[in-house]
Structures are given as C-alpha cells and as structure tokens.
mmCIF file of C-alpha atoms and ligand atoms in Angstrom:
data_model
loop_
_atom_site.group_PDB
_atom_site.id
_atom_site.type_symbol
_atom_site.label_atom_id
_atom_site.label_comp_id
_atom_site.label_asym_id
_atom_site.label_seq_id
_atom_site.Cartn_x
_atom_site.Cartn_y
_atom_site.Cartn_z
ATOM 1 C CA MET A 1 11.964 -27.837 -16.986
ATOM 2 C CA ARG A 2 14.446 -30.412 -15.763
ATOM 3 C CA LEU A 3 14.227 -32.651 -12.984
ATOM 4 C CA ASP A 4 17.292 -31.487 -11.105
ATOM 5 C CA ARG A 5 16.417 -27.631 -11.827
ATOM 6 C CA PHE A 6 12.770 -27.947 -10.608
ATOM 7 C CA LEU A 7 14.040 -29.759 -7.368
ATOM 8 C CA SER A 8 16.739 -27.252 -6.624
ATOM 9 C CA GLU A 9 14.154 -24.195 -7.126
ATOM 10 C CA MET A 10 11.889 -25.698 -5.048
ATOM 11 C CA GLY A 11 14.568 -25.642 -2.425
ATOM 12 C CA VAL A 12 15.129 -29.113 -1.944
ATOM 13 C CA GLU A 13 18.739 -29.336 -2.397
ATOM 14 C CA THR A 14 21.516 -28.203 -4.569
ATOM 15 C CA ARG A 15 21.634 -29.568 -8.139
ATOM 16 C CA SER A 16 24.650 -31.763 -7.525
ATOM 17 C CA ARG A 17 22.986 -33.147 -4.350
ATOM 18 C CA ILE A 18 20.079 -33.817 -6.242
ATOM 19 C CA ARG A 19 21.988 -35.659 -8.789
ATOM 20 C CA GLU A 20 23.297 -37.779 -6.389
ATOM 21 C CA MET A 21 20.083 -38.520 -4.884
ATOM 22 C CA CYS A 22 18.648 -39.571 -8.157
ATOM 23 C CA ARG A 23 21.494 -42.214 -8.522
ATOM 24 C CA LYS A 24 20.455 -43.598 -5.181
ATOM 25 C CA GLY A 25 16.977 -43.890 -6.313
ATOM 26 C CA ARG A 26 15.399 -41.679 -3.681
ATOM 27 C CA ILE A 27 13.257 -39.707 -6.363
ATOM 28 C CA LYS A 28 10.235 -40.964 -7.864
ATOM 29 C CA VAL A 29 8.204 -39.258 -10.972
ATOM 30 C CA ASN A 30 4.978 -40.119 -11.382
ATOM 31 C CA GLY A 31 5.486 -43.293 -8.912
ATOM 32 C CA THR A 32 8.505 -44.753 -10.897
ATOM 33 C CA VAL A 33 12.135 -44.390 -9.655
ATOM 34 C CA GLN A 34 13.850 -41.835 -11.485
ATOM 35 C CA LYS A 35 17.722 -42.043 -11.945
ATOM 36 C CA LYS A 36 18.248 -39.507 -14.587
ATOM 37 C CA SER A 37 18.363 -35.942 -13.124
ATOM 38 C CA ASP A 38 18.163 -34.291 -16.617
ATOM 39 C CA LEU A 39 14.699 -35.667 -17.200
ATOM 40 C CA GLN A 40 12.106 -33.129 -18.422
ATOM 41 C CA VAL A 41 9.119 -32.773 -16.096
ATOM 42 C CA SER A 42 6.163 -30.652 -16.130
ATOM 43 C CA PRO A 43 6.050 -28.923 -12.660
ATOM 44 C CA GLU A 44 2.364 -28.498 -12.606
ATOM 45 C CA ASP A 45 1.374 -31.999 -13.912
ATOM 46 C CA ASP A 46 3.775 -34.508 -12.970
ATOM 47 C CA ILE A 47 4.093 -36.045 -9.491
ATOM 48 C CA VAL A 48 7.612 -35.621 -7.943
ATOM 49 C CA GLU A 49 8.612 -37.422 -4.775
ATOM 50 C CA VAL A 50 11.741 -37.293 -2.892
ATOM 51 C CA ASP A 51 12.237 -40.043 -0.060
ATOM 52 C CA GLY A 52 8.424 -40.414 -0.534
ATOM 53 C CA GLU A 53 7.362 -36.718 0.061
ATOM 54 C CA ARG A 54 5.570 -35.072 -2.487
ATOM 55 C CA ILE A 55 7.253 -31.788 -3.945
ATOM 56 C CA LEU A 56 4.548 -29.242 -4.652
ATOM 57 C CA PHE A 57 5.149 -26.788 -7.368
ATOM 58 C CA ALA A 58 4.395 -23.219 -6.152
ATOM 59 C CA ALA A 59 4.944 -20.610 -8.753
ATOM 60 C CA LYS A 60 4.876 -17.852 -6.244
ATOM 61 C CA GLU A 61 5.799 -17.874 -2.650
ATOM 62 C CA TYR A 62 5.365 -15.045 0.165
ATOM 63 C CA TYR A 63 6.909 -14.798 3.516
ATOM 64 C CA MET A 64 6.308 -12.163 6.518
ATOM 65 C CA LEU A 65 9.656 -11.854 8.569
ATOM 66 C CA ASN A 66 9.991 -9.902 11.823
ATOM 67 C CA LYS A 67 13.511 -8.644 10.801
ATOM 68 C CA PRO A 68 15.706 -8.583 13.757
ATOM 69 C CA ALA A 69 18.424 -6.059 14.357
ATOM 70 C CA GLY A 70 21.855 -7.217 13.295
ATOM 71 C CA VAL A 71 20.942 -8.851 10.002
ATOM 72 C CA VAL A 72 21.218 -7.456 6.596
ATOM 73 C CA THR A 73 18.515 -7.150 3.967
ATOM 74 C CA ALA A 74 20.417 -8.950 1.179
ATOM 75 C CA THR A 75 20.160 -12.623 -0.568
ATOM 76 C CA VAL A 76 23.627 -13.381 0.177
ATOM 77 C CA ASP A 77 26.691 -11.744 2.025
ATOM 78 C CA THR A 78 30.158 -13.425 2.411
ATOM 79 C CA ARG A 79 30.344 -11.879 5.974
ATOM 80 C CA GLU A 80 27.298 -10.795 7.541
ATOM 81 C CA LYS A 81 23.885 -12.847 8.287
ATOM 82 C CA THR A 82 21.186 -12.152 5.827
ATOM 83 C CA VAL A 83 17.572 -12.037 6.004
ATOM 84 C CA LEU A 84 17.335 -15.204 3.856
ATOM 85 C CA ASP A 85 19.643 -16.906 6.349
ATOM 86 C CA LEU A 86 16.677 -16.645 8.894
ATOM 87 C CA LEU A 87 14.631 -18.650 6.674
ATOM 88 C CA THR A 88 15.291 -22.227 8.119
ATOM 89 C CA GLU A 89 12.723 -24.457 6.341
ATOM 90 C CA ARG A 90 13.213 -25.688 2.722
ATOM 91 C CA LYS A 91 13.352 -22.289 0.617
ATOM 92 C CA ARG A 92 13.598 -21.896 -2.857
ATOM 93 C CA LYS A 93 16.345 -20.200 -4.720
ATOM 94 C CA ASP A 94 14.760 -17.492 -6.207
ATOM 95 C CA LEU A 95 13.566 -15.375 -2.908
ATOM 96 C CA PHE A 96 14.334 -11.906 -2.436
ATOM 97 C CA PRO A 97 13.100 -9.153 0.056
ATOM 98 C CA VAL A 98 10.861 -6.696 -0.833
ATOM 99 C CA GLY A 99 12.796 -3.382 -0.251
ATOM 100 C CA ARG A 100 15.586 -2.792 2.080
ATOM 101 C CA LEU A 101 15.652 -2.241 5.725
ATOM 102 C CA ASP A 102 19.022 -1.099 7.740
ATOM 103 C CA LYS A 103 20.908 -3.569 9.484
ATOM 104 C CA ASP A 104 19.813 -1.938 12.651
ATOM 105 C CA THR A 105 15.935 -1.829 11.703
ATOM 106 C CA GLU A 106 13.439 -4.412 13.087
ATOM 107 C CA GLY A 107 10.111 -5.470 11.748
ATOM 108 C CA LEU A 108 8.061 -6.243 8.896
ATOM 109 C CA LEU A 109 9.822 -7.686 5.804
ATOM 110 C CA LEU A 110 8.201 -9.352 2.986
ATOM 111 C CA ILE A 111 10.338 -12.147 1.206
ATOM 112 C CA THR A 112 9.072 -13.251 -2.022
ATOM 113 C CA ASN A 113 9.935 -14.504 -5.586
ATOM 114 C CA ASP A 114 7.002 -12.236 -7.064
ATOM 115 C CA GLY A 115 8.984 -9.428 -8.781
ATOM 116 C CA GLU A 116 5.941 -7.836 -10.414
ATOM 117 C CA LEU A 117 4.247 -7.377 -6.958
ATOM 118 C CA SER A 118 7.640 -6.321 -5.484
ATOM 119 C CA ALA A 119 8.062 -3.527 -8.138
ATOM 120 C CA ARG A 120 4.640 -2.132 -7.538
ATOM 121 C CA LEU A 121 5.061 -1.974 -3.691
ATOM 122 C CA LEU A 122 8.194 -0.281 -3.954
ATOM 123 C CA SER A 123 7.469 2.114 -6.916
ATOM 124 C CA PRO A 124 6.744 5.585 -5.669
ATOM 125 C CA LYS A 125 4.172 5.977 -8.370
ATOM 126 C CA HIS A 126 2.098 3.626 -6.452
ATOM 127 C CA HIS A 127 2.030 5.425 -3.077
ATOM 128 C CA VAL A 128 2.036 2.193 -1.032
ATOM 129 C CA PRO A 129 2.132 3.612 2.601
ATOM 130 C CA LYS A 130 5.001 1.973 4.826
ATOM 131 C CA LYS A 131 4.517 2.694 8.480
ATOM 132 C CA TYR A 132 7.164 2.921 10.997
ATOM 133 C CA TYR A 133 7.436 3.292 14.741
ATOM 134 C CA ALA A 134 10.462 4.962 15.815
ATOM 135 C CA GLU A 135 12.032 6.065 19.225
ATOM 136 C CA VAL A 136 13.836 9.533 18.863
ATOM 137 C CA ARG A 137 16.032 11.505 20.789
ATOM 138 C CA GLY A 138 16.726 15.438 20.717
ATOM 139 C CA GLU A 139 14.086 18.284 20.284
ATOM 140 C CA LEU A 140 11.917 18.019 17.433
ATOM 141 C CA GLN A 141 11.266 21.399 15.591
ATOM 142 C CA PRO A 142 7.613 22.589 16.509
ATOM 143 C CA ASP A 143 6.232 22.348 13.111
ATOM 144 C CA ALA A 144 7.948 18.769 12.025
ATOM 145 C CA ALA A 145 4.775 17.338 11.424
ATOM 146 C CA GLU A 146 3.746 20.301 8.883
ATOM 147 C CA GLN A 147 7.190 19.705 7.444
ATOM 148 C CA PHE A 148 6.659 16.203 6.861
ATOM 149 C CA LEU A 149 3.469 16.799 5.341
ATOM 150 C CA LYS A 150 4.888 19.370 2.974
ATOM 151 C CA GLY A 151 7.854 17.516 2.060
ATOM 152 C CA LEU A 152 11.412 17.839 3.288
ATOM 153 C CA ASP A 153 14.898 18.688 1.904
ATOM 154 C CA ILE A 154 17.263 15.824 2.991
ATOM 155 C CA GLY A 155 20.031 16.637 0.696
ATOM 156 C CA ASP A 156 18.502 14.368 -2.107
ATOM 157 C CA GLU A 157 17.898 16.123 -5.805
ATOM 158 C CA LYS A 158 14.143 16.204 -5.020
ATOM 159 C CA GLU A 159 12.289 16.825 -1.743
ATOM 160 C CA THR A 160 10.481 13.973 0.045
ATOM 161 C CA LEU A 161 7.084 13.365 -1.005
ATOM 162 C CA PRO A 162 4.331 14.119 1.606
ATOM 163 C CA ALA A 163 4.811 12.059 4.750
ATOM 164 C CA GLU A 164 3.147 11.589 8.189
ATOM 165 C CA LEU A 165 4.724 12.277 11.413
ATOM 166 C CA VAL A 166 2.584 11.425 14.519
ATOM 167 C CA ILE A 167 4.343 12.167 18.023
ATOM 168 C CA LEU A 168 3.207 9.707 20.579
ATOM 169 C CA THR A 169 4.973 10.612 23.710
ATOM 170 C CA SER A 170 7.117 13.687 24.531
ATOM 171 C CA GLU A 171 9.449 12.011 27.058
ATOM 172 C CA GLU A 172 12.900 10.863 25.855
ATOM 173 C CA PRO A 173 13.278 9.182 23.887
ATOM 174 C CA LYS A 174 9.871 10.255 22.189
ATOM 175 C CA GLU A 175 7.763 7.743 20.565
ATOM 176 C CA VAL A 176 6.657 8.573 16.939
ATOM 177 C CA GLU A 177 4.898 6.984 13.951
ATOM 178 C CA ILE A 178 5.996 7.918 10.436
ATOM 179 C CA THR A 179 4.303 6.974 7.165
ATOM 180 C CA LEU A 180 6.003 7.221 4.086
ATOM 181 C CA THR A 181 5.055 6.332 0.294
ATOM 182 C CA GLU A 182 8.940 6.276 -0.703
ATOM 183 C CA GLY A 183 11.748 4.159 0.179
ATOM 184 C CA ARG A 184 14.942 6.189 -0.060
ATOM 185 C CA TYR A 185 18.357 5.471 1.761
ATOM 186 C CA HIS A 186 18.044 5.786 5.462
ATOM 187 C CA GLN A 187 14.794 8.057 4.646
ATOM 188 C CA VAL A 188 13.198 7.950 7.909
ATOM 189 C CA LYS A 189 16.388 8.542 9.949
ATOM 190 C CA ARG A 190 17.117 11.602 7.526
ATOM 191 C CA MET A 191 13.684 13.059 7.770
ATOM 192 C CA ILE A 192 14.030 12.919 11.355
ATOM 193 C CA GLU A 193 17.427 14.610 11.326
ATOM 194 C CA ALA A 194 16.155 17.258 9.037
ATOM 195 C CA VAL A 195 13.759 18.106 12.091
ATOM 196 C CA GLY A 196 16.231 18.368 14.676
ATOM 197 C CA GLY A 197 15.968 14.761 16.154
ATOM 198 C CA GLU A 198 18.073 11.228 15.950
ATOM 199 C CA VAL A 199 16.433 7.902 15.577
ATOM 200 C CA VAL A 200 17.585 5.600 18.286
ATOM 201 C CA TYR A 201 15.167 2.650 17.298
ATOM 202 C CA LEU A 202 13.390 2.048 14.002
ATOM 203 C CA LYS A 203 10.638 -0.754 13.380
ATOM 204 C CA ARG A 204 8.518 -1.355 10.276
ATOM 205 C CA LEU A 205 4.737 -2.131 11.336
ATOM 206 C CA SER A 206 3.332 -2.370 7.983
ATOM 207 C CA MET A 207 3.612 -1.829 3.962
ATOM 208 C CA GLY A 208 0.293 -1.109 2.338
ATOM 209 C CA SER A 209 -2.360 -3.492 3.555
ATOM 210 C CA LEU A 210 0.341 -5.909 5.067
ATOM 211 C CA THR A 211 0.612 -5.625 9.123
ATOM 212 C CA LEU A 212 3.370 -6.979 10.887
ATOM 213 C CA ASP A 213 1.916 -10.228 12.979
ATOM 214 C CA PRO A 214 2.326 -9.303 16.633
ATOM 215 C CA SER A 215 2.731 -13.136 17.435
ATOM 216 C CA LEU A 216 6.237 -13.074 15.566
ATOM 217 C CA SER A 217 9.122 -12.278 17.749
ATOM 218 C CA PRO A 218 12.198 -10.582 15.948
ATOM 219 C CA GLY A 219 13.724 -13.342 13.792
ATOM 220 C CA GLU A 220 10.469 -15.329 13.283
ATOM 221 C CA TYR A 221 8.538 -15.720 10.040
ATOM 222 C CA ARG A 222 5.241 -17.351 8.483
ATOM 223 C CA LYS A 223 3.842 -17.854 5.347
ATOM 224 C CA LEU A 224 1.651 -14.945 4.188
ATOM 225 C CA THR A 225 -1.961 -16.144 4.136
ATOM 226 C CA GLU A 226 -3.979 -16.299 0.839
ATOM 227 C CA GLU A 227 -6.228 -13.060 1.758
ATOM 228 C CA GLU A 228 -2.903 -11.222 2.692
ATOM 229 C CA VAL A 229 -1.689 -11.942 -0.774
ATOM 230 C CA GLU A 230 -4.864 -10.959 -2.398
ATOM 231 C CA MET A 231 -5.010 -7.803 -0.504
ATOM 232 C CA LEU A 232 -1.518 -6.757 -1.426
ATOM 233 C CA ARG A 233 -2.325 -7.549 -5.016
ATOM 234 C CA VAL A 234 -5.163 -4.998 -5.144
HETATM 235 N N1 URA B 301 14.295 4.449 6.968
HETATM 236 C C1 URA B 301 15.272 4.264 7.460
HETATM 237 O O1 URA B 301 16.107 5.205 7.913
HETATM 238 N N2 URA B 301 15.757 2.974 7.706
HETATM 239 C C2 URA B 301 14.995 1.919 7.339
HETATM 240 O O2 URA B 301 15.392 0.850 7.718
HETATM 241 C C3 URA B 301 13.888 2.173 6.708
HETATM 242 C C4 URA B 301 13.369 3.276 6.604
#
C-alpha cells in the first residue's frame, strides 16, 4: 500500500497534507526519513513514524458511542452534525455506524470498519436482539405486549417479527423496554403507535451481547475491549 494512503486510512491526515509532511521530513519508514509519499509500504511489517510517533496498523476498529439526540447517524452530512463528527481523536476514513438511530434517539451505537460483523448484526436472519428504553405517552392497548409478541402490522409489506414489550411504570410518561430483532425505519415508534401510544424519548441500551457502558454520557465514546469484540463475533 502507498505510504500516503496508509497514513490517511489510519486517520493521520489527508493525503495532500501527508505529502507535505513527507516533503518536510516528518515521516520515517523503518528509521529512515522518507520524502516520497508514493513509497510502497507493508502496513503490518514496516515501522512508520510521524513526528517520532509510531503509527500502528489496525485492520479493524470498534467504538461504542453513546449517541446524543440532535446528531444524525451518517458518515458525512453537509448541514447536520454526524455521529462520526463526535469521534474527535485520530480516526480512520473507513469507519461507519452499524445501523441507524433517529436524530432524536440516544444510546448505543457501534462504529466500526468491519463490514462483515455489521452485516451479521443487522441481518434479520441472525435475530440479534436490540433492546431499547422508551418513554411513552397515551393509553396502550391492554394486550399490547401480546401484539408485540405475535407481530404487528405497521403499514409495511410484512408484519414485524416477534418482539418483546415490558411496561415498567404506569404513570405518564410510561417507561417501557422493547426488544426487537429487526431494524426497520422508525420501528419502535411505529410499533408503539400501532398499540395506541407515542414515543417521547428513546434510547438504545444493547445490541446482541454489547451493552451501553453506563459511564459514557451522551456524546462520549470509547473503544470496545477485546472481550466485547470477541463476544459480538460469536
Ligand atoms: N426505532 C425507532 O423508531 N427509532 C430509532 O432510532 C431506533 C429504533
């Protein structure tokens, strides 16, 4: 891989800035200053340093973000702040969010460059449970939980797959927990609407084995631990 591509993929700088840094002698490969940014390097074997700091090659990266309300789940947006804008440290260019949370939804969002894992977590075939906490206004139909279990008509071609609804409190707004194995557009909001309520607050708590770290405030993030990544892969 070209040196400038390797460094831009690892999130050091843009390729044009990297070329400039090379010309200024700020980049070393295997201990020697390297002024040619088109040099071929082996990301796993060569030692690449920028201003004396080694840039390690990581094939895959995984972050857990506590998404705040008010940012969009996208990689780039010309007008709105995106979840990737919240990752402030050096970040590689191929990261993307796994699945979509609405702009006003908070909570667990996995950000990675691992396309295979993402496809598996999102595929309805794999039945990966996604658990949400919601605050709901309105009178829910008395058999709402049974309807969730049976599958609901929310105006799509097919009914929803069986889902769990647990009502935690009965005062307004009611607190509920919902577990789905799909990820349709506005799914929680539409399912609650189908049983007589309106979601006024929504937060994702978990996705498969991955649970939102309670020490992360909205807008904060951290890398997944090796154990968390392993657990997600099984
Ligand atoms: N369901 C919704 O309605 N919104 C989300 O953001 C996630 C699930």
